[in-house]
């Protein structure tokens, strides 16, 4: 033991620069100590030499640790740079091939720029994971997996007004839908065709992530939406493009009717869809008779409104302009009463402690 600390050694062996004032000496010595740490870790050089056995061992261990840390840091950065270069090289090669193809085929510069811009946007878009990309989920127990599916799918299903009302009547419905093969997810890439015009659809689509371009087509081919109905003859041939984003539904009418698509839906970039199969939905309803009657009345009312009013038919609900509240009001009185019972029970529970409110509730 030298009976000295590093500060004393610096005072004895290292002369402070003349430009450093007396009040700034402590700061200078601490900066010098930090300088020793850096030089000892990365180059094994030092402004001070170890004075005893313990200091020598500590310096050796510190230098070895610095070598390991520096090597790991450099190798990690190098690996990241190599991965980045490989990804960018592949993307640049694809873009170079695209430009060569457009040039060889004499594509006009204005169109060529639009094509390249769209390709760049879609190539560099982030991809989403679906549960098929996570194979370890198969190791979960049946109960825990059902809880997971409910946690993921139920809020999305509740965004559909009819399903939200049915859940109020039977709180086991959504759990059954989520745990069955009714609901599934699908990862889509840029340019993925979701459905063509004039095609019978057996499922509804909910956009979890990404964007979808929906092109509504008018004309004789898209005028018939139902197998047995001549509803909604559309105007002459023309197209209308809509950008459909997250949390929006497409073709929900396929859950209630035999629906023929009224347009074309295509994924813009990488995204994820939640698919609700009409066949699986019908199978679940067989176990929930009261909900099956409500859905049946809703479907009949929807078909009747379309036949009577002949609105513009579309796979996008906002374009059809059929208010779900108006449809519910047009349903049979018994069905409306079933739908209103949960709200009435909630009002009754709230009024239980207030005699005046309870009296008003009973009069209602």
Coordinates of C-alpha atoms in Angstrom, one line a residue:
X1 CA 0.0 0.0 0.0
X2 CA 1.5 3.3 -1.1
X3 CA -0.7 5.3 1.3
X4 CA -1.6 7.5 -1.6
X5 CA -4.7 7.8 -3.8
X6 CA -4.8 8.5 -7.5
X7 CA -5.4 12.2 -6.8
X8 CA -2.1 12.4 -4.8
X9 CA -0.2 10.5 -7.5
X10 CA -1.5 13.0 -10.1
X11 CA -0.4 15.9 -8.0
X12 CA 3.0 14.4 -7.6
X13 CA 3.6 13.1 -11.1
X14 CA 1.5 15.2 -13.5
X15 CA 2.0 18.9 -13.7
X16 CA -1.2 20.8 -14.4
X17 CA -1.1 23.2 -17.4
X18 CA -0.4 26.8 -16.6
X19 CA -3.7 27.8 -18.3
X20 CA -5.7 25.9 -15.6
X21 CA -6.5 28.2 -12.7
X22 CA -6.2 27.0 -9.1
X23 CA -10.0 26.8 -8.7
X24 CA -10.3 24.5 -11.8
X25 CA -7.6 21.9 -10.6
X26 CA -10.2 19.5 -9.3
X27 CA -12.0 19.4 -12.6
X28 CA -8.8 19.0 -14.4
X29 CA -7.8 16.0 -12.3
X30 CA -11.1 14.3 -12.7
X31 CA -11.0 14.8 -16.5
X32 CA -7.4 13.4 -16.4
X33 CA -8.8 10.3 -14.5
X34 CA -11.5 9.8 -17.1
X35 CA -8.7 10.1 -19.8
X36 CA -6.8 7.4 -18.0
X37 CA -9.9 5.2 -18.0
X38 CA -10.4 5.6 -21.7
X39 CA -6.7 5.1 -22.7
X40 CA -6.3 2.1 -20.4
X41 CA -9.5 0.4 -21.7
X42 CA -8.8 0.8 -25.4
X43 CA -5.1 1.2 -25.9
X44 CA -3.5 0.0 -22.6
X45 CA -1.6 3.3 -22.4
X46 CA -1.7 5.3 -19.2
X47 CA -0.4 8.5 -17.7
X48 CA 0.1 6.6 -14.5
X49 CA 1.8 3.4 -13.7
X50 CA 0.5 0.9 -11.1
X51 CA 2.5 1.2 -7.8
X52 CA 1.7 -2.1 -6.2
X53 CA 0.4 -5.7 -6.7
X54 CA -3.3 -4.8 -6.3
X55 CA -3.2 -1.9 -8.7
X56 CA -1.3 -4.0 -11.3
X57 CA -4.0 -6.8 -11.1
X58 CA -6.8 -4.2 -11.4
X59 CA -5.1 -2.6 -14.4
X60 CA -4.7 -5.9 -16.2
X61 CA -8.3 -7.0 -15.5
X62 CA -9.5 -3.5 -16.6
X63 CA -7.5 -3.7 -19.9
X64 CA -8.8 -7.2 -20.6
X65 CA -12.3 -6.1 -20.0
X66 CA -11.7 -3.1 -22.3
X67 CA -10.5 -5.3 -25.0
X68 CA -13.5 -7.6 -24.7
X69 CA -15.9 -4.7 -24.6
X70 CA -14.3 -2.9 -27.5
X71 CA -14.2 -6.1 -29.6
X72 CA -17.9 -6.8 -28.9
X73 CA -18.9 -3.3 -29.7
X74 CA -17.0 -3.2 -33.0
X75 CA -18.3 -6.7 -34.0
X76 CA -21.9 -5.7 -33.2
X77 CA -21.6 -2.4 -35.2
X78 CA -19.9 -4.3 -38.1
X79 CA -22.7 -6.9 -38.2
X80 CA -25.4 -4.2 -38.2
X81 CA -23.6 -2.4 -41.1
X82 CA -23.3 -5.7 -43.1
X83 CA -27.0 -6.5 -42.6
X84 CA -27.9 -2.9 -43.6
X85 CA -25.7 -3.1 -46.7
X86 CA -27.2 -6.5 -47.7
X87 CA -30.8 -5.2 -47.4
X88 CA -30.1 -1.9 -49.2
X89 CA -28.1 -3.8 -51.9
X90 CA -31.1 -6.1 -52.5
X91 CA -33.5 -3.2 -52.6
X92 CA -31.3 -1.1 -54.9
X93 CA -30.9 -4.1 -57.3
X94 CA -34.7 -4.4 -57.5
X95 CA -35.1 -0.7 -58.2
X96 CA -32.3 -0.8 -60.8
X97 CA -34.0 -3.7 -62.5
X98 CA -37.3 -1.8 -62.5
X99 CA -35.7 1.3 -64.0
X100 CA -34.1 -0.8 -66.7
X101 CA -37.4 -2.5 -67.5
X102 CA -39.2 0.8 -67.8
X103 CA -36.5 2.3 -69.9
X104 CA -36.3 -0.6 -72.3
X105 CA -40.1 -0.5 -72.8
X106 CA -40.2 3.2 -73.5
X107 CA -42.4 4.2 -70.5
X108 CA -43.0 7.9 -70.4
X109 CA -40.9 9.7 -67.7
X110 CA -44.0 11.0 -65.8
X111 CA -45.5 7.5 -65.5
X112 CA -42.1 6.0 -64.7
X113 CA -41.6 8.4 -61.8
X114 CA -45.1 7.5 -60.4
X115 CA -44.3 3.8 -60.7
X116 CA -40.9 4.1 -59.0
X117 CA -42.3 6.3 -56.2
X118 CA -45.1 3.7 -55.4
X119 CA -42.6 0.8 -55.5
X120 CA -40.2 2.6 -53.1
X121 CA -43.0 3.3 -50.7
X122 CA -44.2 -0.3 -50.7
X123 CA -40.7 -1.9 -50.6
X124 CA -39.6 0.1 -47.6
X125 CA -42.8 -0.3 -45.6
X126 CA -42.7 -2.2 -42.3
X127 CA -44.3 -5.7 -42.2
X128 CA -46.7 -6.8 -39.6
X129 CA -46.6 -10.1 -37.8
X130 CA -49.6 -12.5 -37.6
X131 CA -50.0 -15.3 -35.1
X132 CA -48.8 -17.7 -37.8
X133 CA -45.5 -16.0 -37.6
X134 CA -45.2 -16.8 -33.8
X135 CA -45.1 -20.6 -33.7
X136 CA -44.5 -20.7 -29.9
X137 CA -48.2 -19.7 -29.4
X138 CA -49.1 -23.3 -30.2
X139 CA -47.5 -24.2 -26.8
X140 CA -50.2 -22.3 -24.9
X141 CA -53.0 -24.2 -23.1
X142 CA -56.4 -24.1 -24.8
X143 CA -57.9 -21.8 -22.1
X144 CA -55.0 -19.3 -22.2
X145 CA -55.0 -19.3 -26.0
X146 CA -58.8 -18.6 -26.0
X147 CA -58.2 -15.7 -23.5
X148 CA -55.5 -14.3 -25.9
X149 CA -57.7 -14.5 -28.9
X150 CA -60.5 -12.8 -27.0
X151 CA -58.2 -10.0 -25.9
X152 CA -57.1 -9.5 -29.5
X153 CA -60.2 -10.0 -31.5
X154 CA -63.1 -8.9 -29.3
X155 CA -62.4 -5.1 -29.4
X156 CA -62.2 -5.3 -33.2
X157 CA -65.5 -7.3 -33.5
X158 CA -67.2 -4.8 -31.1
X159 CA -66.5 -2.0 -33.6
X160 CA -69.3 -3.6 -35.8
X161 CA -72.5 -2.1 -34.4
X162 CA -74.6 -5.3 -34.8
X163 CA -72.1 -7.5 -33.1
X164 CA -71.7 -4.9 -30.3
X165 CA -75.5 -5.0 -29.6
X166 CA -75.5 -8.8 -29.7
X167 CA -72.7 -8.9 -27.2
X168 CA -74.9 -6.9 -24.9
X169 CA -77.6 -9.5 -25.1
X170 CA -75.3 -12.5 -24.8
X171 CA -71.9 -11.9 -23.3
X172 CA -70.7 -15.3 -24.3
X173 CA -71.1 -14.7 -28.0
X174 CA -67.8 -13.0 -28.8
X175 CA -65.9 -15.5 -26.7
X176 CA -67.3 -18.3 -28.8
X177 CA -66.5 -16.4 -32.1
X178 CA -63.0 -15.6 -31.0
X179 CA -62.1 -19.2 -29.9
X180 CA -63.6 -20.8 -33.0
X181 CA -62.3 -20.9 -36.6
X182 CA -64.7 -18.0 -37.4
X183 CA -62.0 -15.4 -37.0
X184 CA -58.5 -15.5 -38.6
X185 CA -55.8 -13.1 -39.5
X186 CA -54.0 -12.7 -42.8
X187 CA -50.8 -10.8 -43.5
X188 CA -50.8 -9.0 -46.8
X189 CA -48.1 -7.4 -48.9
X190 CA -48.1 -4.5 -51.4
X191 CA -50.4 -5.1 -54.3
X192 CA -52.2 -8.1 -52.6
X193 CA -55.7 -8.5 -54.2
X194 CA -58.2 -8.9 -51.4
X195 CA -61.2 -9.4 -53.7
X196 CA -62.3 -8.7 -57.3
X197 CA -65.6 -7.0 -58.4
X198 CA -68.7 -9.1 -59.0
X199 CA -67.5 -12.0 -56.8
X200 CA -69.5 -13.8 -54.1
X201 CA -67.9 -13.2 -50.7
X202 CA -68.2 -15.5 -47.8
X203 CA -66.4 -13.3 -45.3
X204 CA -66.0 -9.8 -44.0
X205 CA -62.7 -8.0 -43.7
X206 CA -61.4 -5.8 -40.9
X207 CA -58.2 -3.8 -41.5
X208 CA -55.9 -4.3 -38.6
X209 CA -52.9 -2.6 -40.1
X210 CA -51.8 -1.0 -43.3
X211 CA -54.0 0.6 -45.9
X212 CA -56.3 -0.7 -48.6
X213 CA -57.4 0.9 -51.9
X214 CA -61.0 0.2 -52.6
X215 CA -62.2 0.9 -56.1
X216 CA -66.0 1.0 -56.4
X217 CA -67.1 -0.1 -59.8
X218 CA -70.5 0.9 -61.3
X219 CA -72.2 -1.0 -64.1
X220 CA -74.3 -3.9 -64.9
X221 CA -71.9 -6.5 -63.5
X222 CA -71.9 -4.9 -60.1
X223 CA -75.5 -4.0 -59.9
X224 CA -76.8 -7.3 -58.4
X225 CA -75.8 -7.7 -54.7
X226 CA -78.0 -10.5 -53.7
X227 CA -78.8 -13.9 -55.1
X228 CA -82.5 -13.4 -54.9
X229 CA -82.9 -9.6 -55.1
X230 CA -82.7 -7.1 -57.9
X231 CA -81.7 -4.2 -55.6
X232 CA -79.7 -1.2 -56.3
X233 CA -79.3 -0.9 -60.0
X234 CA -76.3 1.4 -60.3
X235 CA -75.5 4.3 -62.7
X236 CA -73.4 4.0 -65.8
X237 CA -69.9 2.6 -65.7
X238 CA -67.5 4.7 -63.6
X239 CA -65.0 4.0 -60.8
X240 CA -64.5 5.7 -57.5
X241 CA -61.3 5.1 -55.5
X242 CA -61.4 5.2 -51.7
X243 CA -58.5 4.7 -49.2
X244 CA -59.6 2.5 -46.4
X245 CA -57.4 2.6 -43.3
X246 CA -57.0 0.9 -39.9
X247 CA -60.1 -0.1 -37.9
X248 CA -62.4 0.0 -40.9
X249 CA -64.6 -2.9 -42.3
X250 CA -65.1 -4.1 -45.8
X251 CA -68.0 -6.3 -47.0
X252 CA -69.7 -6.7 -43.6
X253 CA -72.9 -7.4 -45.6
X254 CA -71.4 -10.8 -46.4
X255 CA -72.2 -11.8 -42.8
X256 CA -75.9 -11.1 -43.1
X257 CA -76.6 -11.9 -46.8
X258 CA -75.4 -13.6 -49.9
X259 CA -73.2 -10.8 -51.0
X260 CA -71.6 -10.1 -54.3
X261 CA -68.6 -7.6 -54.2
X262 CA -69.3 -4.2 -55.7
X263 CA -65.7 -3.2 -56.3
X264 CA -62.0 -4.2 -56.1
X265 CA -59.9 -4.1 -52.9
X266 CA -56.1 -4.1 -53.0
X267 CA -53.5 -3.7 -50.2
X268 CA -51.4 -0.6 -50.6
X269 CA -48.4 -1.8 -48.5
X270 CA -47.7 -4.4 -45.9
X271 CA -50.6 -4.9 -43.6
X272 CA -52.8 -7.3 -41.7
X273 CA -56.5 -8.2 -42.1
X274 CA -58.9 -9.9 -39.8
X275 CA -61.3 -12.2 -41.6
X276 CA -64.7 -13.2 -40.2
X277 CA -66.0 -16.2 -42.0
X278 CA -69.8 -16.2 -42.6
X279 CA -70.0 -20.0 -42.4
X280 CA -68.2 -20.1 -39.1
X281 CA -70.4 -17.2 -37.8
X282 CA -73.5 -19.1 -38.7
X283 CA -72.2 -22.2 -36.9
X284 CA -71.6 -20.2 -33.7
X285 CA -75.1 -18.7 -33.9
X286 CA -76.6 -22.2 -33.7
X287 CA -75.3 -22.4 -30.2
X288 CA -76.9 -18.9 -29.4
X289 CA -80.5 -19.2 -30.5
X290 CA -81.6 -15.8 -29.2
X291 CA -78.8 -14.1 -31.1
X292 CA -79.5 -16.1 -34.2
X293 CA -83.1 -14.8 -34.2
X294 CA -81.8 -11.2 -33.9
X295 CA -79.3 -11.6 -36.7
X296 CA -82.0 -13.2 -38.9
X297 CA -84.3 -10.3 -38.4
X298 CA -81.5 -7.8 -39.0
X299 CA -80.6 -9.6 -42.3
X300 CA -84.3 -9.6 -43.5
X301 CA -84.6 -5.9 -42.6
X302 CA -81.4 -5.1 -44.5
X303 CA -82.6 -6.9 -47.6
X304 CA -86.0 -5.2 -47.4
X305 CA -84.5 -1.8 -47.1
X306 CA -82.2 -2.4 -50.1
X307 CA -85.1 -3.7 -52.2
X308 CA -87.4 -0.8 -51.3
X309 CA -84.9 2.1 -51.3
X310 CA -82.5 0.8 -54.0
X311 CA -79.4 2.6 -52.6
X312 CA -75.9 2.6 -54.0
X313 CA -74.5 -0.8 -53.3
X314 CA -70.9 -0.9 -52.0
X315 CA -68.6 -3.1 -49.9
X316 CA -67.8 0.0 -47.8
X317 CA -70.6 0.8 -45.4
X318 CA -70.1 4.5 -45.5
X319 CA -70.8 4.5 -49.2
X320 CA -74.1 2.6 -48.9
X321 CA -75.4 5.2 -46.5
X322 CA -77.7 2.8 -44.7
X323 CA -77.9 3.9 -41.1
X324 CA -77.7 0.9 -38.7
X325 CA -79.8 2.7 -36.2
X326 CA -82.6 3.1 -38.8
X327 CA -82.3 -0.6 -39.6
X328 CA -82.7 -1.5 -36.0
X329 CA -85.8 0.7 -35.7
X330 CA -87.3 -1.1 -38.7
X331 CA -86.8 -4.5 -37.1
X332 CA -89.8 -6.3 -35.4
X333 CA -90.8 -5.0 -32.0
X334 CA -90.0 -8.2 -30.2
X335 CA -86.4 -8.1 -31.5
X336 CA -86.0 -4.5 -30.6
X337 CA -87.1 -5.3 -27.1
X338 CA -84.4 -8.0 -26.8
X339 CA -81.8 -5.6 -27.9
X340 CA -83.0 -2.9 -25.4
X341 CA -83.1 -5.3 -22.4
X342 CA -79.4 -4.8 -21.4
X343 CA -79.8 -1.0 -21.5
X344 CA -82.9 -1.3 -19.4
X345 CA -81.2 -3.5 -16.8
X346 CA -78.4 -1.0 -16.6
X347 CA -80.8 1.9 -16.0
X348 CA -82.7 -0.2 -13.4
X349 CA -79.4 -1.0 -11.5
X350 CA -78.5 2.7 -11.5
X351 CA -81.9 3.7 -10.2
X352 CA -82.0 1.0 -7.5
X353 CA -80.9 3.5 -4.8
X354 CA -83.2 6.3 -5.8
X355 CA -87.0 5.9 -5.3
X356 CA -87.9 8.7 -7.7
X357 CA -85.8 7.3 -10.5
X358 CA -87.0 3.7 -9.8
X359 CA -90.6 4.9 -10.1
X360 CA -89.8 6.6 -13.5
X361 CA -88.1 3.5 -14.7
X362 CA -91.1 1.3 -13.9
X363 CA -93.4 3.8 -15.7
X364 CA -91.0 3.5 -18.7

